Structure formats: C-alpha cells, structure tokens
Short mmCIF file of C-alpha atoms (C1' of nucleotides) in Angstrom, two decimals:
data_model
loop_
_atom_site.label_atom_id
_atom_site.label_comp_id
_atom_site.label_asym_id
_atom_site.label_seq_id
_atom_site.Cartn_x
_atom_site.Cartn_y
_atom_site.Cartn_z
CA UNK A 1 28.05 18.87 119.01
CA UNK A 2 30.55 21.74 118.85
CA UNK A 3 33.84 21.33 120.67
CA UNK A 4 33.64 23.48 123.78
CA UNK A 5 36.86 24.92 125.08
CA UNK A 6 36.74 26.09 128.65
CA UNK A 7 37.76 29.63 127.79
CA UNK A 8 35.45 32.63 127.87
CA UNK A 9 35.69 34.94 124.89
CA UNK A 10 35.64 38.66 125.55
CA UNK A 11 36.34 41.89 123.70
CA UNK A 12 37.88 45.04 125.14
CA UNK A 13 38.79 48.41 123.69
CA UNK A 14 41.58 50.84 124.40
CA UNK A 15 40.27 54.17 123.21
CA UNK A 16 42.32 57.34 123.13
CA UNK A 17 41.30 60.99 123.07
CA UNK A 18 43.43 64.12 123.18
CA UNK A 19 43.25 66.54 126.10
CA UNK A 20 45.20 69.52 127.37
CA UNK A 21 47.41 68.50 130.25
CA UNK A 22 48.89 70.72 132.91
CA UNK A 23 51.86 68.39 133.28
CA UNK A 24 52.93 68.57 129.66
CA UNK A 25 53.79 71.17 127.06
CA UNK A 26 51.58 69.33 124.62
CA UNK A 27 48.17 67.86 124.72
CA UNK A 28 48.32 64.30 125.94
CA UNK A 29 46.51 61.05 125.34
CA UNK A 30 43.72 60.19 127.73
CA UNK A 31 41.56 57.12 127.91
CA UNK A 32 38.31 56.21 129.64
CA UNK A 33 38.28 53.41 132.17
CA UNK A 34 35.39 51.64 133.80
CA UNK A 35 35.17 50.70 137.44
CA UNK A 36 34.43 47.02 137.87
CA UNK A 37 31.20 46.19 139.60
CA UNK A 38 31.97 42.59 140.40
CA UNK A 39 34.69 40.11 141.24
CA UNK A 40 37.41 39.57 140.29
CA UNK A 41 39.07 42.95 140.74
CA UNK A 42 35.90 44.48 142.21
CA UNK A 43 36.11 48.31 142.23
CA UNK A 44 39.33 48.43 140.25
CA UNK A 45 39.60 50.28 136.95
CA UNK A 46 39.48 48.25 133.75
CA UNK A 47 39.14 48.68 130.02
CA UNK A 48 35.61 48.90 128.66
CA UNK A 49 34.48 45.60 127.18
CA UNK A 50 32.37 42.53 127.72
CA UNK A 51 31.62 39.00 126.65
CA UNK A 52 31.19 38.09 123.00
CA UNK A 53 27.59 37.33 122.03
CA UNK A 54 27.08 34.31 119.83
CA UNK A 55 26.29 36.07 116.60
CA UNK A 56 28.11 39.35 116.79
CA UNK A 57 31.13 40.33 114.73
CA UNK A 58 34.19 41.00 116.90
CA UNK A 59 34.62 44.64 115.96
CA UNK A 60 30.93 45.29 116.32
CA UNK A 61 30.93 43.81 119.78
CA UNK A 62 33.88 46.01 120.72
CA UNK A 63 32.13 49.14 119.46
CA UNK A 64 28.87 48.21 121.13
CA UNK A 65 30.29 47.47 124.58
CA UNK A 66 32.27 50.68 124.33
CA UNK A 67 29.15 52.67 123.51
CA UNK A 68 27.09 51.01 126.22
CA UNK A 69 29.55 51.66 129.01
CA UNK A 70 31.05 55.01 128.02
CA UNK A 71 28.69 56.50 125.43
CA UNK A 72 31.58 56.90 123.00
CA UNK A 73 31.50 56.26 119.26
CA UNK A 74 35.03 55.96 117.91
CA UNK A 75 36.08 57.41 114.58
CA UNK A 76 38.69 54.72 114.12
CA UNK A 77 38.67 51.15 115.37
CA UNK A 78 41.23 48.46 114.67
CA UNK A 79 42.11 45.11 116.16
CA UNK A 80 45.12 45.31 118.44
CA UNK A 81 45.96 41.88 119.76
CA UNK A 82 44.41 38.82 121.34
CA UNK A 83 45.47 38.07 124.88
CA UNK A 84 44.99 34.54 126.04
CA UNK A 85 47.39 33.54 128.78
CA UNK A 86 45.81 30.92 130.97
CA UNK A 87 45.95 32.65 134.32
CA UNK A 88 45.56 36.25 133.15
CA UNK A 89 42.25 36.19 134.94
CA UNK A 90 41.63 34.58 138.33
CA UNK A 91 38.74 32.17 137.93
CA UNK A 92 38.00 30.75 134.52
CA UNK A 93 40.26 31.41 131.58
CA UNK A 94 39.44 34.47 129.50
CA UNK A 95 40.65 35.07 125.98
CA UNK A 96 40.32 38.76 125.15
CA UNK A 97 40.29 40.14 121.64
CA UNK A 98 41.40 43.71 122.20
CA UNK A 99 40.68 46.62 119.87
CA UNK A 100 42.15 50.07 119.93
CA UNK A 101 40.29 53.17 118.89
CA UNK A 102 40.53 56.91 118.50
CA UNK A 103 37.84 59.43 119.21
CA UNK A 104 37.72 63.12 118.41
CA UNK A 105 37.87 65.63 121.22
CA UNK A 106 34.35 66.93 120.74
CA UNK A 107 32.90 63.43 120.98
CA UNK A 108 35.08 62.63 123.95
CA UNK A 109 33.56 65.53 125.89
CA UNK A 110 30.14 63.94 125.53
CA UNK A 111 31.19 60.74 127.26
CA UNK A 112 29.14 59.70 130.25
CA UNK A 113 31.78 60.69 132.74
CA UNK A 114 31.25 60.34 136.43
CA UNK A 115 30.11 57.34 138.38
CA UNK A 116 31.78 54.31 136.99
CA UNK A 117 33.55 55.93 134.03
CA UNK A 118 36.53 58.22 134.32
CA UNK A 119 39.27 59.54 132.04
CA UNK A 120 42.93 59.02 132.85
CA UNK A 121 46.13 60.24 131.22
CA UNK A 122 47.61 57.30 129.32
CA UNK A 123 51.05 57.58 130.86
CA UNK A 124 49.90 57.97 134.45
CA UNK A 125 47.42 55.17 134.95
CA UNK A 126 46.43 53.56 138.24
CA UNK A 127 46.86 49.85 138.70
CA UNK A 128 44.29 48.25 136.43
CA UNK A 129 42.40 44.98 136.63
CA UNK A 130 43.74 41.85 134.91
CA UNK A 131 46.69 42.55 132.57
CA UNK A 132 45.12 45.75 131.32
CA UNK A 133 48.15 47.90 132.14
CA UNK A 134 50.22 45.86 129.75
CA UNK A 135 47.52 46.08 127.13
CA UNK A 136 47.38 49.87 127.30
CA UNK A 137 51.17 49.94 127.14
CA UNK A 138 51.09 47.99 123.92
CA UNK A 139 48.28 50.09 122.44
CA UNK A 140 50.29 53.23 123.15
CA UNK A 141 53.31 51.75 121.49
CA UNK A 142 51.25 50.81 118.45
CA UNK A 143 49.82 54.29 118.16
CA UNK A 144 53.23 55.94 118.39
CA UNK A 145 55.11 53.66 116.07
CA UNK A 146 52.39 53.07 113.53
CA UNK A 147 53.95 53.86 110.23
CA UNK A 148 50.66 55.16 109.05
CA UNK A 149 49.88 57.24 112.07
CA UNK A 150 49.92 60.32 109.91
CA UNK A 151 46.92 58.88 108.14
CA UNK A 152 44.91 58.29 111.27
CA UNK A 153 45.76 61.51 113.13
CA UNK A 154 42.67 63.12 111.66
CA UNK A 155 40.57 60.67 113.67
CA UNK A 156 41.22 62.94 116.64
CA UNK A 157 39.86 65.92 114.73
CA UNK A 158 36.59 67.03 113.22
CA UNK A 159 35.57 67.03 109.58
CA UNK A 160 37.79 69.99 108.73
CA UNK A 161 40.86 71.22 110.53
CA UNK A 162 43.80 73.57 110.25
CA UNK A 163 47.35 72.39 109.83
CA UNK A 164 48.10 73.76 113.28
CA UNK A 165 45.46 71.48 114.75
CA UNK A 166 46.81 68.53 112.86
CA UNK A 167 50.29 69.40 114.05
CA UNK A 168 48.99 69.53 117.61
CA UNK A 169 47.82 65.96 117.25
CA UNK A 170 51.19 64.80 116.00
CA UNK A 171 52.98 66.66 118.76
CA UNK A 172 50.68 65.12 121.32
CA UNK A 173 51.22 61.60 120.07
CA UNK A 174 54.96 61.98 119.75
CA UNK A 175 55.34 64.32 122.74
CA UNK A 176 57.84 66.51 120.99
CA UNK A 177 57.72 69.80 119.11
CA UNK A 178 57.49 69.76 115.33
CA UNK A 179 58.66 72.56 113.07
CA UNK A 180 55.53 74.19 111.60
CA UNK A 181 57.12 74.89 108.24
CA UNK A 182 58.54 71.42 107.83
CA UNK A 183 55.32 69.87 109.00
CA UNK A 184 53.40 71.82 106.40
CA UNK A 185 55.78 70.77 103.66
CA UNK A 186 55.55 67.09 104.59
CA UNK A 187 51.79 66.98 104.94
CA UNK A 188 51.06 68.97 101.81
CA UNK A 189 53.31 66.84 99.64
CA UNK A 190 51.97 63.59 101.09
CA UNK A 191 48.54 64.23 99.66
CA UNK A 192 46.74 63.03 102.78
CA UNK A 193 44.85 66.29 103.18
CA UNK A 194 42.97 68.55 100.79
CA UNK A 195 42.59 72.31 100.96
CA UNK A 196 38.91 73.14 101.31
CA UNK A 197 39.45 76.69 100.08
CA UNK A 198 37.89 78.05 103.24
CA UNK A 199 39.68 79.78 106.07
CA UNK A 200 39.05 80.13 109.76
CA UNK A 201 37.61 83.53 110.63
CA UNK A 202 37.96 85.47 113.85
CA UNK A 203 41.52 84.62 114.77
CA UNK A 204 43.85 87.30 116.03
CA UNK A 205 46.22 86.75 113.18
CA UNK A 206 46.34 85.67 109.55
CA UNK A 207 43.40 83.30 109.03
CA UNK A 208 44.56 79.72 108.51
CA UNK A 209 43.25 77.48 105.75
CA UNK A 210 40.86 74.68 106.50
CA UNK A 211 41.77 71.23 105.29
CA UNK A 212 39.85 68.05 104.83
CA UNK A 213 41.13 64.49 104.97
CA UNK A 214 41.71 62.99 101.55
CA UNK A 215 39.67 59.82 101.43
CA UNK A 216 41.03 58.71 98.10
CA UNK A 217 44.42 58.10 99.69
CA UNK A 218 43.69 54.92 101.55
CA UNK A 219 45.92 53.62 104.24
CA UNK A 220 47.10 50.05 103.84
CA UNK A 221 47.78 48.86 107.35
CA UNK A 222 44.23 48.37 108.43
CA UNK A 223 44.20 44.68 108.96
CA UNK A 224 42.52 42.27 106.58
CA UNK A 225 39.16 43.90 107.01
CA UNK A 226 39.95 47.58 106.99
CA UNK A 227 38.83 49.93 109.71
CA UNK A 228 35.59 48.76 111.19
CA UNK A 229 34.11 52.16 111.77
CA UNK A 230 34.36 55.04 109.37
CA UNK B 1 29.51 29.42 136.56
CA UNK B 2 31.55 30.87 133.71
CA UNK B 3 29.74 32.61 130.88
CA UNK B 4 29.78 30.29 127.89
CA UNK B 5 29.79 31.89 124.48
CA UNK B 6 28.74 29.62 121.66
CA UNK B 7 31.94 30.14 119.73
CA UNK B 8 34.68 27.57 119.33
CA UNK B 9 38.20 28.85 119.83
CA UNK B 10 40.87 27.65 117.44
CA UNK B 11 44.43 28.48 116.48
CA UNK B 12 45.97 28.31 113.02
CA UNK B 13 49.37 29.09 111.63
CA UNK B 14 50.56 30.46 108.32
CA UNK B 15 54.13 29.31 108.02
CA UNK B 16 56.47 30.32 105.24
CA UNK B 17 59.61 28.75 103.88
CA UNK B 18 61.80 29.73 100.96
CA UNK B 19 62.16 27.50 97.93
CA UNK B 20 63.61 27.76 94.43
CA UNK B 21 60.83 28.25 91.92
CA UNK B 22 60.93 27.56 88.22
CA UNK B 23 58.41 30.32 87.57
CA UNK B 24 60.44 33.08 89.15
CA UNK B 25 63.91 34.62 88.96
CA UNK B 26 64.07 34.52 92.72
CA UNK B 27 63.28 31.98 95.35
CA UNK B 28 59.67 32.24 96.37
CA UNK B 29 57.64 31.77 99.50
CA UNK B 30 56.00 28.40 100.02
CA UNK B 31 53.72 27.20 102.74
CA UNK B 32 52.49 23.82 103.94
CA UNK B 33 48.78 23.07 103.85
CA UNK B 34 46.86 20.22 105.39
CA UNK B 35 44.09 18.28 103.73
CA UNK B 36 40.96 18.26 105.84
CA UNK B 37 39.81 14.86 106.99
CA UNK B 38 36.30 15.87 108.01
CA UNK B 39 33.43 18.18 107.25
CA UNK B 40 33.09 21.02 106.63
CA UNK B 41 35.35 21.39 103.59
CA UNK B 42 36.26 17.69 103.62
CA UNK B 43 39.33 17.00 101.44
CA UNK B 44 40.05 20.67 100.82
CA UNK B 45 43.37 22.26 101.77
CA UNK B 46 43.53 24.32 104.95
CA UNK B 47 46.01 25.96 107.28
CA UNK B 48 47.46 23.74 110.00
CA UNK B 49 45.79 24.32 113.34
CA UNK B 50 43.32 22.98 115.82
CA UNK B 51 41.14 23.71 118.80
CA UNK B 52 42.50 25.52 121.84
CA UNK B 53 42.94 23.27 124.90
CA UNK B 54 41.79 24.70 128.20
CA UNK B 55 45.16 25.39 129.73
CA UNK B 56 47.45 26.06 126.83
CA UNK B 57 48.95 29.41 125.91
CA UNK B 58 47.81 30.60 122.46
CA UNK B 59 51.25 30.66 120.86
CA UNK B 60 52.13 27.31 122.36
CA UNK B 61 48.99 25.77 120.94
CA UNK B 62 49.81 27.21 117.53
CA UNK B 63 53.32 25.78 117.64
CA UNK B 64 52.13 22.41 118.90
CA UNK B 65 49.39 21.89 116.32
CA UNK B 66 51.84 22.94 113.64
CA UNK B 67 54.38 20.40 114.85
CA UNK B 68 51.83 17.62 115.17
CA UNK B 69 50.44 18.01 111.68
CA UNK B 70 53.49 19.03 109.68
CA UNK B 71 56.50 18.17 111.82
CA UNK B 72 57.76 21.73 111.54
CA UNK B 73 59.34 23.80 114.30
CA UNK B 74 59.33 27.47 113.36
CA UNK B 75 62.21 29.81 114.12
CA UNK B 76 59.89 32.77 114.37
CA UNK B 77 56.29 32.86 115.49
CA UNK B 78 54.10 35.90 115.94
CA UNK B 79 50.41 36.56 116.31
CA UNK B 80 48.86 37.75 113.07
CA UNK B 81 45.19 38.49 113.59
CA UNK B 82 42.05 37.03 115.10
CA UNK B 83 39.28 36.16 112.69
CA UNK B 84 35.82 35.92 114.14
CA UNK B 85 33.11 36.63 111.58
CA UNK B 86 29.99 34.75 112.47
CA UNK B 87 29.51 32.68 109.35
CA UNK B 88 33.15 32.20 108.39
CA UNK B 89 32.60 28.55 109.15
CA UNK B 90 29.50 26.60 108.22
CA UNK B 91 28.20 24.97 111.34
CA UNK B 92 29.05 26.50 114.71
CA UNK B 93 30.88 29.78 114.95
CA UNK B 94 34.66 29.54 115.09
CA UNK B 95 36.95 32.29 116.31
CA UNK B 96 40.47 31.65 115.03
CA UNK B 97 43.56 33.21 116.53
CA UNK B 98 46.00 33.05 113.63
CA UNK B 99 49.78 33.08 113.95
CA UNK B 100 52.35 33.50 111.24
CA UNK B 101 55.73 31.85 111.28
CA UNK B 102 58.95 31.44 109.40
CA UNK B 103 61.01 28.31 109.10
CA UNK B 104 64.50 27.83 107.71
CA UNK B 105 64.95 25.90 104.50
CA UNK B 106 66.79 23.01 106.10
CA UNK B 107 64.02 22.45 108.60
CA UNK B 108 61.38 22.83 105.91
CA UNK B 109 62.87 19.94 103.99
CA UNK B 110 62.28 17.67 106.98
CA UNK B 111 58.55 18.30 107.00
CA UNK B 112 56.34 15.26 106.81
CA UNK B 113 55.36 15.86 103.23
CA UNK B 114 53.10 13.54 101.37
CA UNK B 115 49.72 12.23 102.37
CA UNK B 116 47.79 15.00 103.96
CA UNK B 117 50.51 17.65 103.97
CA UNK B 118 51.78 19.43 100.90
CA UNK B 119 53.73 22.59 100.10
CA UNK B 120 52.29 25.28 97.83
CA UNK B 121 53.73 28.49 96.42
CA UNK B 122 52.18 31.36 98.38
CA UNK B 123 51.03 33.29 95.36
CA UNK B 124 49.51 30.35 93.49
CA UNK B 125 47.31 28.65 96.05
CA UNK B 126 44.31 26.44 95.39
CA UNK B 127 40.98 27.35 96.85
CA UNK B 128 41.31 26.82 100.58
CA UNK B 129 38.81 25.88 103.25
CA UNK B 130 37.02 28.57 105.27
CA UNK B 131 38.45 32.08 104.74
CA UNK B 132 42.00 30.77 104.68
CA UNK B 133 42.84 32.32 101.33
CA UNK B 134 42.22 35.74 102.76
CA UNK B 135 44.26 34.89 105.83
CA UNK B 136 47.27 33.86 103.76
CA UNK B 137 46.88 37.03 101.72
CA UNK B 138 47.10 39.10 104.84
CA UNK B 139 50.05 37.15 106.23
CA UNK B 140 51.91 37.72 102.97
CA UNK B 141 51.22 41.41 103.15
CA UNK B 142 52.45 41.55 106.73
CA UNK B 143 55.65 39.77 105.84
CA UNK B 144 56.37 42.06 102.92
CA UNK B 145 55.58 45.35 104.56
CA UNK B 146 56.91 44.59 107.97
CA UNK B 147 59.14 47.50 108.82
CA UNK B 148 61.40 45.18 110.66
CA UNK B 149 61.57 42.59 107.99
CA UNK B 150 65.29 42.99 107.82
CA UNK B 151 65.42 41.77 111.38
CA UNK B 152 63.46 38.61 110.77
CA UNK B 153 64.95 37.59 107.44
CA UNK B 154 67.52 35.47 109.26
CA UNK B 155 64.69 33.22 110.42
CA UNK B 156 64.82 31.67 106.96
CA UNK B 157 68.52 30.94 107.35
CA UNK B 158 70.74 28.83 109.56
CA UNK B 159 72.92 29.95 112.44
CA UNK B 160 75.48 31.57 110.17
CA UNK B 161 75.05 32.87 106.66
CA UNK B 162 76.70 34.93 103.97
CA UNK B 163 75.46 38.32 102.90
CA UNK B 164 74.55 36.80 99.54
CA UNK B 165 72.25 34.34 101.27
CA UNK B 166 70.68 37.09 103.31
CA UNK B 167 70.24 39.11 100.15
CA UNK B 168 68.56 36.11 98.53
CA UNK B 169 66.00 36.13 101.30
CA UNK B 170 65.24 39.79 100.85
CA UNK B 171 64.98 39.39 97.10
CA UNK B 172 62.62 36.48 97.56
CA UNK B 173 60.36 38.34 99.93
CA UNK B 174 60.31 41.50 97.85
CA UNK B 175 60.49 39.72 94.49
CA UNK B 176 62.92 42.22 93.04
CA UNK B 177 66.69 42.39 92.59
CA UNK B 178 68.81 44.24 95.13
CA UNK B 179 72.19 45.81 94.45
CA UNK B 180 74.78 43.67 96.27
CA UNK B 181 76.99 46.60 97.18
CA UNK B 182 74.17 48.75 98.50
CA UNK B 183 72.71 45.82 100.35
CA UNK B 184 76.02 45.22 102.07
CA UNK B 185 76.33 48.86 103.05
CA UNK B 186 72.84 48.97 104.52
CA UNK B 187 73.10 45.72 106.44
CA UNK B 188 76.58 46.35 107.81
CA UNK B 189 75.72 49.80 109.08
CA UNK B 190 72.45 48.62 110.61
CA UNK B 191 74.23 46.42 113.10
CA UNK B 192 71.79 43.56 112.73
CA UNK B 193 74.50 41.09 111.78
CA UNK B 194 77.95 40.34 113.17
CA UNK B 195 80.99 39.15 111.26
CA UNK B 196 82.03 35.76 112.60
CA UNK B 197 85.55 36.13 111.21
CA UNK B 198 85.15 32.89 109.33
CA UNK B 199 84.74 32.50 105.62
CA UNK B 200 83.05 29.96 103.40
CA UNK B 201 85.57 27.61 101.76
CA UNK B 202 85.26 25.84 98.47
CA UNK B 203 83.57 28.48 96.39
CA UNK B 204 84.73 29.17 92.85
CA UNK B 205 85.59 32.76 93.73
CA UNK B 206 86.70 34.96 96.58
CA UNK B 207 85.42 33.25 99.77
CA UNK B 208 82.60 35.23 101.40
CA UNK B 209 82.48 36.08 105.09
CA UNK B 210 80.13 34.28 107.40
CA UNK B 211 77.84 36.42 109.51
CA UNK B 212 75.77 35.74 112.57
CA UNK B 213 72.57 37.47 113.65
CA UNK B 214 73.18 40.10 116.31
CA UNK B 215 70.96 39.12 119.23
CA UNK B 216 71.70 42.26 121.20
CA UNK B 217 69.86 44.34 118.64
CA UNK B 218 66.30 43.45 119.46
CA UNK B 219 63.44 44.15 117.17
CA UNK B 220 60.62 46.18 118.65
CA UNK B 221 57.62 45.08 116.67
CA UNK B 222 57.13 41.72 118.31
CA UNK B 223 53.81 42.24 119.92
CA UNK B 224 53.37 42.68 123.66
CA UNK B 225 55.01 39.39 124.45
CA UNK B 226 57.93 39.22 122.11
CA UNK B 227 58.48 36.33 119.76
CA UNK B 228 57.10 33.17 121.20
CA UNK B 229 59.73 30.85 119.84
CA UNK B 230 63.40 31.63 119.62
"C1'" DT C 1 98.85 30.89 83.96
"C1'" DA C 2 94.79 32.96 82.02
"C1'" DA C 3 89.80 33.35 82.37
"C1'" DG C 4 85.83 33.74 85.04
"C1'" DT C 5 83.30 34.99 89.07
"C1'" DA C 6 81.66 37.01 93.08
"C1'" DA C 7 83.17 39.63 97.22
"C1'" DA C 8 84.15 43.95 98.91
"C1'" DG C 9 85.16 48.71 98.76
"C1'" DG C 10 84.49 52.91 96.67
"C1'" DT C 11 82.27 57.42 93.93
"C1'" DC C 12 78.54 60.39 92.50
"C1'" DA C 13 74.09 62.44 91.92
"C1'" DG C 14 69.33 62.87 93.39
"C1'" DT C 15 66.05 63.03 97.30
"C1'" DG C 16 64.06 63.93 101.66
"C1'" DT C 17 64.52 66.16 106.12
"C1'" DG C 18 65.80 69.27 110.04
"C1'" DA C 19 67.10 73.91 111.26
"C1'" DC C 20 66.44 78.25 110.20
"C1'" DT C 21 64.96 82.85 107.95
"C1'" DC C 22 61.84 85.96 105.94
"C1'" DT C 23 57.50 87.92 104.39
"C1'" DA C 24 52.32 88.21 104.39
"C1'" DA C 25 48.05 88.97 106.58
"C1'" DC C 26 45.29 89.47 110.13
"C1'" DT C 27 43.49 91.62 115.00
"C1'" DG C 28 43.34 94.21 119.11
"C1'" DG C 29 44.87 98.13 121.67
"C1'" DT C 30 46.11 102.90 121.93
"C1'" DA D 1 44.17 105.20 111.93
"C1'" DC D 2 48.17 103.17 112.99
"C1'" DC D 3 51.34 100.31 115.48
"C1'" DA D 4 52.48 96.02 117.94
"C1'" DG D 5 51.95 91.35 118.23
"C1'" DT D 6 51.03 86.97 116.30
"C1'" DT D 7 50.73 83.15 113.30
"C1'" DA D 8 50.39 81.54 108.47
"C1'" DG D 9 52.99 80.18 104.95
"C1'" DA D 10 56.93 80.40 101.60
"C1'" DG D 11 61.70 79.84 100.95
"C1'" DT D 12 66.91 78.56 101.76
"C1'" DC D 13 70.76 75.69 103.13
"C1'" DA D 14 73.35 71.79 104.86
"C1'" DC D 15 73.38 67.07 105.70
"C1'" DA D 16 72.19 62.17 105.65
"C1'" DC D 17 70.49 58.45 103.06
"C1'" DT D 18 69.87 55.85 98.86
"C1'" DG D 19 70.16 53.95 94.10
"C1'" DA D 20 73.18 53.37 90.25
"C1'" DC D 21 77.43 52.32 88.89
"C1'" DC D 22 82.65 51.43 88.84
"C1'" DT D 23 86.96 49.25 90.42
"C1'" DT D 24 89.75 46.21 92.78
"C1'" DT D 25 90.63 41.96 95.23
"C1'" DA D 26 90.80 37.11 95.94
"C1'" DC D 27 89.63 32.92 94.90
"C1'" DT D 28 88.66 28.43 91.61
"C1'" DT D 29 88.64 25.88 87.45
"C1'" DA D 30 90.29 24.86 82.71
#
DNA sequence: TAAGTAAAGGTCAGTGTGACTCTAACTGGT
DNA sequence: ACCAGTTAGAGTCACACTGACCTTTACTTA
C-alpha cells in the first residue's frame, strides 16, 4: 500500500584519479567511464552506477556499483547532487542520486580497464549518455571550489606522502603552480598533516620528510552523515 | 517495463524566516512545521513536503508542496541533500530529496499559521517526525557556513533595504554582533549591492541610503541548475 | 535650540599571503 | 674524493585584508 511514483531511482558516481598528462604541465584529473550495453544510449560512455536495491543505503549502493563495474574502491565518497528532471532520460523517468569520489593513484591503476571501462581526462570528455556531461562538470566545480579541498587532497595519495606529492595534488586540481615554500608554510601551520619522522630514501637530493594525514582534525563539510568510506 | 525499486520518492523543504526573539539579542531563524495527519508519527511536527508526482521537476514539487501546506513562496530555493537510509521511515522505505529555502519576513507573516502549521525557532525545536531534526540541523549548518551567504542574505529582505537591515540579517544568521563600519566597508567593496540613490525618510536620525541587490553579480554555489526560484 | 541617535567616513595595528632569496643536504658523475 | 646539480626547507619583505576604534555628519524629537 505504498505510494508508487513512476520514477526509477538510480545511483551514479563521478570518481576522480590523478594521472600524468602530456597536454598539461601538471597531472590532471581522470575519471573512468562505462560503455552502455543497452538502450537508451547504447554504446555511449556513461558514469558507473545502477538501480537502487530496496534495502541498500544510498552511499553503499554507489560504492558497490562502482566496485562491480570498475573494480575501484574509493578513499573518499560524498553525495554530490540529485538529478531528477523529467525527460533527462528517454523512456521512463529516472531520478539519480549522484556521488562523487576520489581514489588514490595506486588503486586507480588496478581498475579493470579495457573492454567496457576506460579512463578519460576530465576536461576532454566525449559526449556522454543522459546528462552526464553536466554532472561531471558540476563534480569538477565542486572539487575545485570545495573550501575543504585541502583536507581531502590526501585521498589521492597513499598512507604517507611528501609535501611535494601533496603539492602535486593541489597543483593538479587547481591547474596552476604553487610556491613550494609558501605551500609548506600553509600546510604545516594548518595542522592537517603530521610529520612521521621518517624520510624518503634513495632520492637524488636531500631526502624529504614523510607526512601522514592528521585524523584528529576533522573536516566539517561532509554532509550530514560524514564521508561514507574511510 | 521500467525497473521498480520499492522506495517511495518524496520531497521536503526546510524554509527559514527571520523573527525577533525574546531569548536572543538578535533576530533568530524560525521555520514552519506541519502537524502530521496520518501514521506514521501521527500528530507530530514534520517538515512540509509530499510525494513526487510522475512528471514534476524536483524543485518545482518542493515549492508546490510548500505553498500548498504553508502558503509560503520562497525567494530562494536550493537542493540540500537526499536522505535515503532504509529504516528512516517505519513502513516502506522513503527516499527524500530535501530542499532548503529562505523567505522574506513580510511574506512569512502571510503564512497560513494556526491549525496544522506553526512556526518554531530553529534552535529550539520539538522532537520531529522521521529524521527531520537531523535534517534541520544540517540545513542550519549549511546556511551558516555557506561561503556565499552574503549573497543570499537579501533573500530575507524586500526589494530594497538599508545596510542596517542587511547587517541585521547577518547578525541573526551568525548570532554575533558585527561592526557597522566594517560591515559597510566589506559590503560596499564586494559589489553585491547597489545604491538606489534614495534614502529612508522619517527616521529619528540621519536618513540611511536604500540599496538594491546587484543581480549582475551572480553567486556561483547554486548547484548545477542555479536557484530554482528567483 | 540642544540633546540624542545612527549613518558614514576615516585611522591604525595585527594577520595572512604571494613573491622571492638563501642555505642545507643529498646523489651521481668525473 | 670532489664537484655539479637538485630539491628540501627556512627565512625575509611588501601588500592586502580585517577587527577595533574614533570622528564627523545629518537628521528627529523634546
């Protein structure tokens, strides 16, 4: 006796990784897309996602469909927006709860590339199915303007990292060079990272310190539920 | 032949207005709640909202249900978050796309108060139906921390306003006093308001200028679609 | 006409940031 | 064994922004 609306509920995920890019001075943001295997938009590229099962939490469904289609496990996952225009999908109406996620480079390399999954640079995408181009556009904007992006940058990195690596992430997201000295000053005084005491060996220069993300400094802009995946 | 999930889709709206408050030095945020007329949570207070009709845009449905139950037409309406925990509603699963809105004081006074609609101060709410307390909490946080809050403050005011009125809004949202001189400097140099050339008559002091919101300076954080109601 | 009040315009000191310089510490090549 | 090259990492300086505070202006009411 539940009221049935005629809309289908789906979840999708925009997930970013960082890759070197011949076209840019910096690393750039890439994202995996999935080729559609049925109508509508047969054979076109689309965001990974799927229908919402009856008893599954939204974020969980997003993470699961992402894992099933691409093999990726994001380090950061947050709700982005819900798209529900009648007419955004030919055929029945689809309301999509879209998540955005970040994955570290090592993990990204393990993705099940080939076949129906392929990585694309975020600012040079093909024409996607549905309104997915607009969705990616918005996710990019959110990533770049997120006040707290300095707190989530480490999601692109491993457990420990050098300040140069962290700076690389920021430069990639913002697509502009950052002064190393100023960057160091800002990050160190913000308290978001902790010196592990260790250093990287085997470099051809002074060995840089290794830092770890400071968990005790919690970000605030994580939605009402916090990040769904740690 | 559409895939039917077993979830019901609904929209709700958290809408704020500004009111004088005996408990506070500043005006405070108030919001209208609706008494439920059926199970679950019969007779408890809840956010205005309703089911999503098959062919209605999400924001439009939010605005319509708000108007139908409270008589309010918001000046600002933006998507807040989508809540979809299985178990957030006893009975069938409900996925709620929640909007948050602002209404100017004059409009707020016209609301169909009494009966099943009543205004409550945002920080002293009764126990609400479903997870609505948490939703209001999050909407409050969004309002207060919104980087662009200076751009939406005028949604509480009429077409023209004095800087003192605008300052009142900011003080109410932030619940702390602001230096009039510094406030003026910041606002004037930001370009968000325009001097109309007119002044308010009949005050018991130097007559203040009337300002108008500068439409050409558009906010950026309006979601992928921009504000749904102008 | 004096008193009271808020608008409106200013000063000043502290803070954070960008641009830049300089030194330290390592490696690889000769 | 030493020099050249490289990056880490510390420091300096000027400038913009902000909070606190002061002064003047313009109006109303008693």
